[in-house]
Coordinates of C-alpha atoms and ligand atoms in Angstrom, one line a residue:
X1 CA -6.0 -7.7 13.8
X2 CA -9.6 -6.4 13.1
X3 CA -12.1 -5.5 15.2
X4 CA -16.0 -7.0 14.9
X5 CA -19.1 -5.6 16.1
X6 CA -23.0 -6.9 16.0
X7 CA -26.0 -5.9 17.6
X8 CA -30.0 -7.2 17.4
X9 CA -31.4 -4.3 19.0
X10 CA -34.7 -3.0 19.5
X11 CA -34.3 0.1 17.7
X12 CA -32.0 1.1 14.5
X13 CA -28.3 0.0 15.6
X14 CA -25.9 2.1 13.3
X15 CA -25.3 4.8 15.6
X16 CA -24.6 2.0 17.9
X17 CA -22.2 0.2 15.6
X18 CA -20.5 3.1 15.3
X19 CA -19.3 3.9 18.6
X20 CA -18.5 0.4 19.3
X21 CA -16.2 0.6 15.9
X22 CA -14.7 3.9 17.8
X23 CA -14.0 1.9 20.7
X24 CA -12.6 -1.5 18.5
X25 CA -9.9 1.4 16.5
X26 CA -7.0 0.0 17.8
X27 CA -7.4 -3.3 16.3
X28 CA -6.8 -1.8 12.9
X29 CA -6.7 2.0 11.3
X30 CA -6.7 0.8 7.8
X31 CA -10.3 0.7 6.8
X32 CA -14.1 0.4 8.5
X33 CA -17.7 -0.7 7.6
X34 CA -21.1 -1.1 8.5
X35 CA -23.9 -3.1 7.3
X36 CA -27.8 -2.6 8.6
X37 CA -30.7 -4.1 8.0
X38 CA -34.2 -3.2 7.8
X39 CA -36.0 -6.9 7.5
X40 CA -36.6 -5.9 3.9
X41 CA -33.5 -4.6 2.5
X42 CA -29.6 -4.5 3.6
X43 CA -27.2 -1.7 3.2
X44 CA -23.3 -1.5 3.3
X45 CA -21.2 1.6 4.1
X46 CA -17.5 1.0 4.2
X47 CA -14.4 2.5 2.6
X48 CA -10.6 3.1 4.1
X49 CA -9.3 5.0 7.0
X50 CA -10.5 5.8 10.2
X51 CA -13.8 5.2 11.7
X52 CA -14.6 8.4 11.8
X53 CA -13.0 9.2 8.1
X54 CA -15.2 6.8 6.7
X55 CA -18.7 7.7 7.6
X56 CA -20.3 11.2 8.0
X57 CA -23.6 12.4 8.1
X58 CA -24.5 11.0 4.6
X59 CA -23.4 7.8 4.7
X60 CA -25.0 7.0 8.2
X61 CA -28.7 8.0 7.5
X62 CA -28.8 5.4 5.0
X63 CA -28.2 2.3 7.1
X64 CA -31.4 1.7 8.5
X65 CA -32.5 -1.0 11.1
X66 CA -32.2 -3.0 14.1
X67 CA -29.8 -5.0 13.0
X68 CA -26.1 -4.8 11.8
X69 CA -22.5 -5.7 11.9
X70 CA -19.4 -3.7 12.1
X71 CA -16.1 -4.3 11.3
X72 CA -12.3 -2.0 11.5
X73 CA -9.4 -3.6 9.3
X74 CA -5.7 -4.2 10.0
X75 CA -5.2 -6.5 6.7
X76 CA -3.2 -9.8 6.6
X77 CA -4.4 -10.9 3.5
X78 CA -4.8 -9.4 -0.1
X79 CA -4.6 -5.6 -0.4
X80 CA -5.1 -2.7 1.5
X81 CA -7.6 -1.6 -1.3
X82 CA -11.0 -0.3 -0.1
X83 CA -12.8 -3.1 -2.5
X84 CA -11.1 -5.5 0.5
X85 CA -12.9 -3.2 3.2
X86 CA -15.9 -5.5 5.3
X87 CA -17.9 -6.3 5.7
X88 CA -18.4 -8.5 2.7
X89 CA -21.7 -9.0 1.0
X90 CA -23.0 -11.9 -1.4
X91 CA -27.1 -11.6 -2.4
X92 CA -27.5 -15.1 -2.6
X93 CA -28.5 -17.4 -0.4
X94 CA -30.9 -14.6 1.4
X95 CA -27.9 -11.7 1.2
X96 CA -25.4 -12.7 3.7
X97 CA -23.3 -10.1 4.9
X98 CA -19.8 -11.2 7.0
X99 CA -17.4 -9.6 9.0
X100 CA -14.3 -11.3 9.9
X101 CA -11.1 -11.1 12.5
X102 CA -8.4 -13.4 11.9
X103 CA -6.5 -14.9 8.9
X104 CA -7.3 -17.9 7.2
X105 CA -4.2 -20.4 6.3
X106 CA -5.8 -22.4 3.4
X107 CA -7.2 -19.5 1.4
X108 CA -6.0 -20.7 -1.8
X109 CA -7.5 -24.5 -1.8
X110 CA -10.6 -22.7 -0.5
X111 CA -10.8 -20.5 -3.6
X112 CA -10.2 -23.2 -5.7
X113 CA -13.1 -24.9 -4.5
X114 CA -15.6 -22.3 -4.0
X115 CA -15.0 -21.8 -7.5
X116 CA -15.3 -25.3 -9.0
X117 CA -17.6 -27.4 -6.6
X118 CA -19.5 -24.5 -5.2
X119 CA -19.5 -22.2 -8.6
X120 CA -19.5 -19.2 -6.4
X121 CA -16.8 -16.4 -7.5
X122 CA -14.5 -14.5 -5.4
X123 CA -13.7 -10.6 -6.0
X124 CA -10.7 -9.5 -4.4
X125 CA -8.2 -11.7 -2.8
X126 CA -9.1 -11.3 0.5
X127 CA -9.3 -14.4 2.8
X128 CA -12.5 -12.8 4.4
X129 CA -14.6 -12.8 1.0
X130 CA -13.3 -16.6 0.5
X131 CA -14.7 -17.7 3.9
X132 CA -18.0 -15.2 3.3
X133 CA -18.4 -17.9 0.2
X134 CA -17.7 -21.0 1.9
X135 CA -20.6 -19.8 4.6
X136 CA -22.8 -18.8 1.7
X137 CA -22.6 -22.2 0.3
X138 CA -22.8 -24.4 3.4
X139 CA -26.2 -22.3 4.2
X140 CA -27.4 -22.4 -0.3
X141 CA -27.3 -26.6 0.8
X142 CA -29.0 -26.5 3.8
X143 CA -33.0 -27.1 2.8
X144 CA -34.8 -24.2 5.3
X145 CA -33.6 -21.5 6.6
X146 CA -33.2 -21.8 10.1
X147 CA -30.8 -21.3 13.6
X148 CA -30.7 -25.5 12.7
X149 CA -29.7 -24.9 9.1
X150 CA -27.1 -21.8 10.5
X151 CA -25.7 -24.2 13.1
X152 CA -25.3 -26.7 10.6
X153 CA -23.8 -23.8 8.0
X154 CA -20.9 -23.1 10.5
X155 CA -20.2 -26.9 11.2
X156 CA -19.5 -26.9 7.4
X157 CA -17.5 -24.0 7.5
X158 CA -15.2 -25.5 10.6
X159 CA -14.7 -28.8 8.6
X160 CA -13.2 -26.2 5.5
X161 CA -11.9 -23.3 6.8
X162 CA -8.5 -23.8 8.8
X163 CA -6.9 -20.6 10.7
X164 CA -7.8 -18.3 13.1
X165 CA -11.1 -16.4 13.1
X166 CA -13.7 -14.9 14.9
X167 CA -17.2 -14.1 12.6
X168 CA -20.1 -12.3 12.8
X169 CA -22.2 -12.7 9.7
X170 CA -25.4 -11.0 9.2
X171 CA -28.5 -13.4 7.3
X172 CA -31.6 -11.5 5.9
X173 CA -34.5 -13.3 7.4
X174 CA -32.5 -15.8 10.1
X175 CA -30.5 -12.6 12.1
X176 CA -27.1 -12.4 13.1
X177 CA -24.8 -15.6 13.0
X178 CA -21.1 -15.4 15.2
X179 CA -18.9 -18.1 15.4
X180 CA -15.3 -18.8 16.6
X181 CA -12.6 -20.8 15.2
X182 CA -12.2 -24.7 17.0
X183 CA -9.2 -23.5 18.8
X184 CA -11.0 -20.0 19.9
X185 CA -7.1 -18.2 18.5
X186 CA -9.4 -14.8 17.7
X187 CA -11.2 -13.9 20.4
X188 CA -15.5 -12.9 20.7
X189 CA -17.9 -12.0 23.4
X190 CA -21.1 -12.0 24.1
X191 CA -23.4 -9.7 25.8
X192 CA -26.8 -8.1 26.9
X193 CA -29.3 -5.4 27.5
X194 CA -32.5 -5.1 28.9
X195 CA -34.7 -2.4 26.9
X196 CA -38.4 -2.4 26.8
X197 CA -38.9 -5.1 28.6
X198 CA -36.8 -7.5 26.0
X199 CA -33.1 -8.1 25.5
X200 CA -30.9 -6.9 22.8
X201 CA -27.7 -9.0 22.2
X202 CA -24.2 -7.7 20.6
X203 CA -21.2 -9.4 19.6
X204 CA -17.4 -8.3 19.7
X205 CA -14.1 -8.4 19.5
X206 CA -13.5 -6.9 22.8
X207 CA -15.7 -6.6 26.1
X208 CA -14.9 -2.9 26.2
X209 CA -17.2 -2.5 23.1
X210 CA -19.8 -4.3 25.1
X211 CA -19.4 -1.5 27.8
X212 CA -18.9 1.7 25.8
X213 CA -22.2 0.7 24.3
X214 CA -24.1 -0.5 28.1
X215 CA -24.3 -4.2 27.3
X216 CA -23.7 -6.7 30.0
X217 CA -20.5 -8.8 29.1
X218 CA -22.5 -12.4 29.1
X219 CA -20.0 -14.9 28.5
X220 CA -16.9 -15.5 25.7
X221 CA -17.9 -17.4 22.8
X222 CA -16.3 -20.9 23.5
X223 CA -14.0 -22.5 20.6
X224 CA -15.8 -24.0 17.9
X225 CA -19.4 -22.7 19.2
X226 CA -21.7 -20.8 16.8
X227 CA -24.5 -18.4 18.0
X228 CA -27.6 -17.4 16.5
X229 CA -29.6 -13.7 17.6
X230 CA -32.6 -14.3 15.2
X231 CA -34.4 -11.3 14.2
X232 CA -37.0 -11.4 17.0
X233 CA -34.8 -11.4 19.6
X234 CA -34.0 -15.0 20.3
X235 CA -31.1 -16.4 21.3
X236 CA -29.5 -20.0 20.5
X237 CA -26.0 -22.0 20.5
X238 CA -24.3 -24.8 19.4
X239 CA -21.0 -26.1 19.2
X240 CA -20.4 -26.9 15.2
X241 CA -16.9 -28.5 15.3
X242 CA -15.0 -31.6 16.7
X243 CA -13.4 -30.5 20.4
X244 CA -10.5 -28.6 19.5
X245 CA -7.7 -27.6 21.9
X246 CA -8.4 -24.0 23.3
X247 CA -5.7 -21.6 22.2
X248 CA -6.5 -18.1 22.4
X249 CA -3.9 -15.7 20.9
X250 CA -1.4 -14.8 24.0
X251 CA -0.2 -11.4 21.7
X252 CA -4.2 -9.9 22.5
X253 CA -2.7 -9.5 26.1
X254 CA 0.5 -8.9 25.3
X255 CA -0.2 -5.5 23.0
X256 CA -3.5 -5.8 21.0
X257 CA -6.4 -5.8 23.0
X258 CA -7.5 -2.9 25.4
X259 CA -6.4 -2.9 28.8
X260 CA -10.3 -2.4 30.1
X261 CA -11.2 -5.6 28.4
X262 CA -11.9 -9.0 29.6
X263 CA -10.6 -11.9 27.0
X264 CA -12.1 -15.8 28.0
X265 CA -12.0 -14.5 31.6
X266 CA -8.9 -13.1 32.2
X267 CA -8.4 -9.1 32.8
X268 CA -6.0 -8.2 30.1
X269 CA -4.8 -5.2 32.6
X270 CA -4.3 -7.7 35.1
X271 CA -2.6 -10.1 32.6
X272 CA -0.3 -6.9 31.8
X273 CA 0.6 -6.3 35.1
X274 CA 1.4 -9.6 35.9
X275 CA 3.7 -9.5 33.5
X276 CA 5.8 -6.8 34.7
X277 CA 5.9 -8.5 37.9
X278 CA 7.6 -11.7 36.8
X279 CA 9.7 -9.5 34.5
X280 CA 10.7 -7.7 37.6
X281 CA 11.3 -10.5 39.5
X282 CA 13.3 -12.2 36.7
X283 CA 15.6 -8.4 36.6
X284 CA 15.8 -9.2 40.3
X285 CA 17.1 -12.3 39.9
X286 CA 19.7 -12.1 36.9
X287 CA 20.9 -8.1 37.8
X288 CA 20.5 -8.4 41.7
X289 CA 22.8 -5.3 41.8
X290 CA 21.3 -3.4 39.0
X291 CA 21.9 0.3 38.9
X292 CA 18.5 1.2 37.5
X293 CA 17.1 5.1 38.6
X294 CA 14.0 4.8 37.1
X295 CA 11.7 2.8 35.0
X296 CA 10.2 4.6 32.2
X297 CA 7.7 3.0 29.6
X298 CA 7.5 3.7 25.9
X299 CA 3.8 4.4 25.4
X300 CA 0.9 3.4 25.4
X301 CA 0.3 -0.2 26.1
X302 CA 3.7 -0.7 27.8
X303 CA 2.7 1.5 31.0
X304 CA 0.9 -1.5 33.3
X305 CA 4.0 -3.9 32.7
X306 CA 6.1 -1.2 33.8
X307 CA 4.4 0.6 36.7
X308 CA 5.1 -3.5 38.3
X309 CA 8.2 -3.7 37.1
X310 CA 9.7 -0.2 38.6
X311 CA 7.2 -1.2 42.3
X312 CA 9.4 -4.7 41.8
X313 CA 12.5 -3.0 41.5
X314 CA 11.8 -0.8 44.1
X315 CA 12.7 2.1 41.7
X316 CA 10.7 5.4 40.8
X317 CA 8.6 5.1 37.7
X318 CA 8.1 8.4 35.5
X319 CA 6.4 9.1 32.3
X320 CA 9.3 9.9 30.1
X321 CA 8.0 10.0 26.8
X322 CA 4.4 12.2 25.8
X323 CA 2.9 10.3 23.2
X324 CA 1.0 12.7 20.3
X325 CA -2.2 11.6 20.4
X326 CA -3.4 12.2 17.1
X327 CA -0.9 9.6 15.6
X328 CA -2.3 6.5 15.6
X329 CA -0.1 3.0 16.6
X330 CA 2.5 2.3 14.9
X331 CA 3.2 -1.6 14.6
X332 CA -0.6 -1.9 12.7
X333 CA 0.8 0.7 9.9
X334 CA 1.5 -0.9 6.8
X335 CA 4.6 -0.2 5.5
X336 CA 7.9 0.1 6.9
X337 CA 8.8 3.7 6.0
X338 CA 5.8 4.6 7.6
X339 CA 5.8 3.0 10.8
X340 CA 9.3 4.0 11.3
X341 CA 8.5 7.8 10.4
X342 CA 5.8 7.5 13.0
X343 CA 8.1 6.6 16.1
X344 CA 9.7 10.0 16.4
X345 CA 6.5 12.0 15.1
X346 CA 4.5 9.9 18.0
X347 CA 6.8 10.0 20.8
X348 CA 9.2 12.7 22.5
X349 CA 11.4 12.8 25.4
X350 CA 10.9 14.8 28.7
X351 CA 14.7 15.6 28.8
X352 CA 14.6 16.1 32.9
X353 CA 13.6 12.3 33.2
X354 CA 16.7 11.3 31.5
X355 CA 19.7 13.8 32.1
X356 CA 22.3 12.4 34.0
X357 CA 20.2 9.3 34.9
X358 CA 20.5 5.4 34.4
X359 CA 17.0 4.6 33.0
X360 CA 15.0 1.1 32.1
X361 CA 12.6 1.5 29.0
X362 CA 10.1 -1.1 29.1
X363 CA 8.1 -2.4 25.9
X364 CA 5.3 -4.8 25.8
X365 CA 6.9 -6.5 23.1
X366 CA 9.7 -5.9 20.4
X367 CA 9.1 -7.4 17.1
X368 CA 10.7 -5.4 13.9
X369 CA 12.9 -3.4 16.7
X370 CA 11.3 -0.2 14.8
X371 CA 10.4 1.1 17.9
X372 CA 12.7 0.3 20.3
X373 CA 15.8 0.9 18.5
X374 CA 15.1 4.7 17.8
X375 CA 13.4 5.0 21.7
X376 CA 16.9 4.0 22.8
X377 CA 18.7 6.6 20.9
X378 CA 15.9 9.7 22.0
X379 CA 17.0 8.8 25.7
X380 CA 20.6 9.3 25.1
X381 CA 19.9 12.3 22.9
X382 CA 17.6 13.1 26.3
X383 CA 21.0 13.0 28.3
X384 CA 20.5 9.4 30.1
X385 CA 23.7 8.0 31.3
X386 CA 23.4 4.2 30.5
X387 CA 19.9 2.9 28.7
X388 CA 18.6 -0.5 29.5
X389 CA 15.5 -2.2 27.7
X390 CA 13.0 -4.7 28.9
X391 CA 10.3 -6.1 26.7
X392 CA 7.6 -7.9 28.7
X393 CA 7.1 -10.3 26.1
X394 CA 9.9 -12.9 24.7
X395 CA 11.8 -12.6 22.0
X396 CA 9.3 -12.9 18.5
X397 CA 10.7 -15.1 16.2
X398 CA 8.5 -16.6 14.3
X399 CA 5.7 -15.8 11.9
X400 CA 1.9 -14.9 12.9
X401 CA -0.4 -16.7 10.6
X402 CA -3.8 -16.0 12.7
X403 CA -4.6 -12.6 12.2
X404 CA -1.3 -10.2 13.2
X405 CA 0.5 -9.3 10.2
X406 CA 4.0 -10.5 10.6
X407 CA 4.5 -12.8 8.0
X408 CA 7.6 -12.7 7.1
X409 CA 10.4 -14.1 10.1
X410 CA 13.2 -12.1 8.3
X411 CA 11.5 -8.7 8.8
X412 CA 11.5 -9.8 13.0
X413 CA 14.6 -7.9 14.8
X414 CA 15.1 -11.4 16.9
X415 CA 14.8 -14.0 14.1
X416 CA 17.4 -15.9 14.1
X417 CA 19.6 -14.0 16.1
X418 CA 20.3 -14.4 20.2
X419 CA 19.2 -11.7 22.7
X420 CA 22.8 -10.3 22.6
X421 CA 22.7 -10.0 19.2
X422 CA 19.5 -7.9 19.4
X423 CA 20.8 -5.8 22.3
X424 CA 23.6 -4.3 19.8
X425 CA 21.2 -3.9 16.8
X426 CA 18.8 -2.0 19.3
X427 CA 22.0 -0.5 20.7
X428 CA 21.1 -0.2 24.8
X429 CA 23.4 -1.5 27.3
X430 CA 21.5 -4.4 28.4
X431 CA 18.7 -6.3 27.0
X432 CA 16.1 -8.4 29.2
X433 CA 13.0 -10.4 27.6
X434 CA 10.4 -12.4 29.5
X435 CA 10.5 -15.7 29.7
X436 CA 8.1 -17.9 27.6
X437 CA 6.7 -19.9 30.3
X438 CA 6.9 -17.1 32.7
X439 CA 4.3 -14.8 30.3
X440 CA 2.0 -17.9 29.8
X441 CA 1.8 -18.4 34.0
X442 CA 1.1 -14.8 33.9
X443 CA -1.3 -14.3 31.4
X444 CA -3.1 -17.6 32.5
X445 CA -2.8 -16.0 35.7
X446 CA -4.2 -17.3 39.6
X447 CA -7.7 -17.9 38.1
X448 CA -6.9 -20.4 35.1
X449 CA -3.4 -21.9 36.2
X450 CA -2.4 -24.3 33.9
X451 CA -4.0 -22.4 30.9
X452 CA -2.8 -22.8 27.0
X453 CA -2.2 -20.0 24.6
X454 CA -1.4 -19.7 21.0
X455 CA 2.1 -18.7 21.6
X456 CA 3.5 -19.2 17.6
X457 CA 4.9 -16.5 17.0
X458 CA 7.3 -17.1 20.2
X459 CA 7.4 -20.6 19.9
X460 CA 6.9 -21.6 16.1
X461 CA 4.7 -24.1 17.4
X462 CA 1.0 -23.5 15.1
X463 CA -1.9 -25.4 16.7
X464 CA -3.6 -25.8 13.7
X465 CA -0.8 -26.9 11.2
X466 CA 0.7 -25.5 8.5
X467 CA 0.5 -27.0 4.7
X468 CA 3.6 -27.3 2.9
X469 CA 4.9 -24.2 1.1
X470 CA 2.3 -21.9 3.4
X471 CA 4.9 -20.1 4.9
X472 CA 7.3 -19.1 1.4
X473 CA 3.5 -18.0 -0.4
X474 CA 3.2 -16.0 2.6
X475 CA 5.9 -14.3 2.5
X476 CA 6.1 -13.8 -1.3
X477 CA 2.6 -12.2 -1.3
X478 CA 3.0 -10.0 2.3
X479 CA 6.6 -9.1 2.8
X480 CA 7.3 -5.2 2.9
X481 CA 8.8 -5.7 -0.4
X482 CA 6.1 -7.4 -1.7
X483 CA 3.6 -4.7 -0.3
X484 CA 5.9 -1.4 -1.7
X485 CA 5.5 -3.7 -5.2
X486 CA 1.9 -3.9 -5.3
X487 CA 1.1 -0.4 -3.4
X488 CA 3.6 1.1 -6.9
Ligands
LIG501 O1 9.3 -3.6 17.5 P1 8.2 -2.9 16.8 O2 8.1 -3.4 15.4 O3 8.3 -1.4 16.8 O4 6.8 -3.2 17.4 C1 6.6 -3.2 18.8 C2 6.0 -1.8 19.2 O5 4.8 -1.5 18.5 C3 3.7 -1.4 19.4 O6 3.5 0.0 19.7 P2 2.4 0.9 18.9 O7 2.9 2.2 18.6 O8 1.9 0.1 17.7 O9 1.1 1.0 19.9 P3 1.0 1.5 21.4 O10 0.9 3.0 21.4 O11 -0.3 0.8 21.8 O12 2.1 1.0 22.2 C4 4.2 -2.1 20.6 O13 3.5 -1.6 21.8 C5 5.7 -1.8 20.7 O14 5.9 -0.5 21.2
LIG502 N1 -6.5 -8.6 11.0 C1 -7.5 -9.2 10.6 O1 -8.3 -9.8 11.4 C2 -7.7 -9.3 9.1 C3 -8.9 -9.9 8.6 C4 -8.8 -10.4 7.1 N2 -7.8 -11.4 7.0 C5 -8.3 -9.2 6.3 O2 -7.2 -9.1 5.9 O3 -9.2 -8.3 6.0
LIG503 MG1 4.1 0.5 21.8

């Protein structure tokens, strides 16, 4: 998952864009870039690692203006190679920056075709540079250049592009251009500030940007809908695609976004805890003599599930496990050796919370199992008598093709294999997952009963389609394997 940030402001925006990209780091630690404008010329800054890796004093006095985008990278698609680091620029038509979160599923026929009907080339292979083309083109066609001609740009794009995304794209002499996919699967919001007597407007990935940088959160863009912050301040939308079923990713509540965000209306804190309630209540109802002593969460974005689940039980809940806050999270890493190095250098038992005791770990969610199953062995090293494990999200079985990178279903701890199965690979004493249809009540929550997720990569039901052979390319370009290949 990536994090996006844009701002129209009244004054230059970089130092802005930054902290927002500071506040959007959890969506991916791999690379980050900015892009400014001035009205007369636009600049790019962007390499790999951290935010604040990638810019220093240097870099940020040259991106000028009151205008800009922003973007942090957790790749799905081509390499982790700075050259694939957004945003993305083309110079023609006007020099069109993008910046994009999500994953597209028809990359390839869309390369193909940039290439030979649009006679635009493509770079690198990322997906994001493929769709920065298709935009390019739809706008080249359009004969003014306008919020019209934009709107009419993004209705283009929707017709081509099929996937998940959420994009801000930056057009010298129109403004800033944002636009979600027609199912809304990546998630963007909208917001305000009154300076001077005007508004400034920013886009992003996550409300808490919004905050952090004292914009009022205005409303989510809806699926489909494209928005236009021209230059001078003015605000316009449009919806630019058929009405498509709304499915907004269910896994930003279950571990990506920020608890202090709101996504389409729904408190992704309250979402979490909701969560651990009706994982609670389902404990309650399958172990009603349980032997639990305390709860204890594996860090960080477990904590709200449990701290319901243990005032469910009626059981104590302790922090068991400090987390080292200088390592960063570990499921967003990119390879295997890594992110399994990372558990045991991240996390380490308080021995007291354990010795002698029965404990329940809680996880959000367990989906290669390299967490979970080295967690499980630190609290019997830690002296607990029996361990049990409850992951407030179902079992994940199935591919995500919309913007999380878990292409490939053999690499996921419960493909293919039943919840006891699981239980012995993790090795605890008893297992317990959520219940699909219990998590989407929960995340949909008293506000927007009846509510629709993209739930794929529990399900293996894809709202938008998948074309045939998709899933084997997938896997042959984005498997570990694959990755250790290209990275040697
Ligand atoms: O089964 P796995 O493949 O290990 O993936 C699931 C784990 O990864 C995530 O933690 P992460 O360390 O990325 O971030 P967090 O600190 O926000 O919990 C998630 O919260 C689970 O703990
Ligand atoms: N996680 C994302 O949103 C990734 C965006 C884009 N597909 C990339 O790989 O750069
Ligand atoms: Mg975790």
């Amino acid at each position: 998952m990536c994090g996006i940030v844009g701002i129209v402001g009244i004054h230059d925006v970089a130092a802005r864009l930054y902290d927002g990209l500071t506040v959007l780091q959890h969506r991916g630690q791999d690379a980050a870039g900015i892009a400014t404008s001035n009205g007369r010329q636009m600049r790019v800054e962007k390499g790999n690692g951290l935010v604040s890796d990638v810019f220093d004093e240097n870099s940020m006095s040259l991106l000028h203006g009151n205008i800009g985008i922003a973007h942090c990278r957790y790749p799905t698609a081509g390499s982790e190679g700075s050259d694939e680091a957004q945003p993305f620029y083309v110079n023609s038509p006007y020099g069109i920056a993008l910046a994009h979160n999500g994953n597209l599923i028809n990359t390839e026929t869309l390369r193909k075709e940039v290439f030979e009907q649009d006679r635009r080339s493509v770079n690198t292979q990322s997906d994001s540079e493929v769709l920065l083309n298709v935009f390019a083109h739809e706008l080249a066609i359009q004969s003014e250049l306008s919020p019209e001609a934009a709107f009419r740009a993004v209705e283009g794009v929707n017709k081509r592009a099929k996937g998940g995304y959420a994009v801000i794209c930056m057009v010298m002499g129109l403004g800033l251009v944002a636009f979600r996919d027609p199912n809304a699967i990546r998630p963007l919001v909208l917001g305000r500030r009154e300076l001077e007597g005007q508004f400034e407007y920013a886009v992003a990935s996550e409300s808490v940007a919004l905050d952090v940088l004292g914009f009022e959160r205005m409303r989510d863009i809806e699926p489909g809908e494209a928005v236009v912050i021209t230059n001078d301040g003015r605000l316009l939308h449009q919806h630019c695609a058929a009405q498509g079923l709304m499915r907004p990713c269910i896994f930003e509540y279950v571990y990506f976004a920020r608890p202090d965000s709101m996504m389409d209306n729904i408190s992704v804190h309250k979402a979490r805890m909701r969560m651990g309630v009706t994982l609670g209540e389902k404990i309650l109802r399958e172990r009603p003599d349980h032997d639990i002593d305390v709860v204890i969460p594996i860090p960080d974005t477990s904590r709200d599930a449990a701290l319901e689940i243990a005032n469910v039980l009626g059981v104590k809940y302790r922090e068991g496990f400090i987390k080292n806050r200088y390592v960063g999270r570990t499921f967003i890493m990119p390879g295997q050796q890594e992110r399994s190095k990372s558990v045991r250098r991240k996390l380490n038992p308080i021995p007291l919370e354990f010795k002698g005791r029965v404990v329940l770990l809680v996880d959000d969610s367990i989906v290669r199992g390299t967490t979970s199953k080295q967690i499980v062995q630190m609290a019997r090293d830690a002296g607990a008598k029996k361990v049990y494990l409850a992951s407030a999200a179902p079992p994940v079985r199935y591919p995500n093709i919309y913007g999380i990178d878990m292409p490939t279903p053999t690499e996921l701890i419960a493909h293919d294999r039943s919840e006891a199965e699981v239980e012995r690979l993790i090795g605890c004493d008893w297992l317990i997952y959520q219940d699909l249809a219990d998590m989407e009540v929960a995340v949909a929550g008293p506000k927007h009963p009846g509510m629709k997720f993209d739930t794929s990569c529990f399900s293996g039901e894809y709202v938008t389609g998948v074309g045939e052979g998709y899933f084997e390319q997938l896997q042959s370009q984005r498997s570990d394997d694959a990755k250790t290949k290209r990275r040697a």
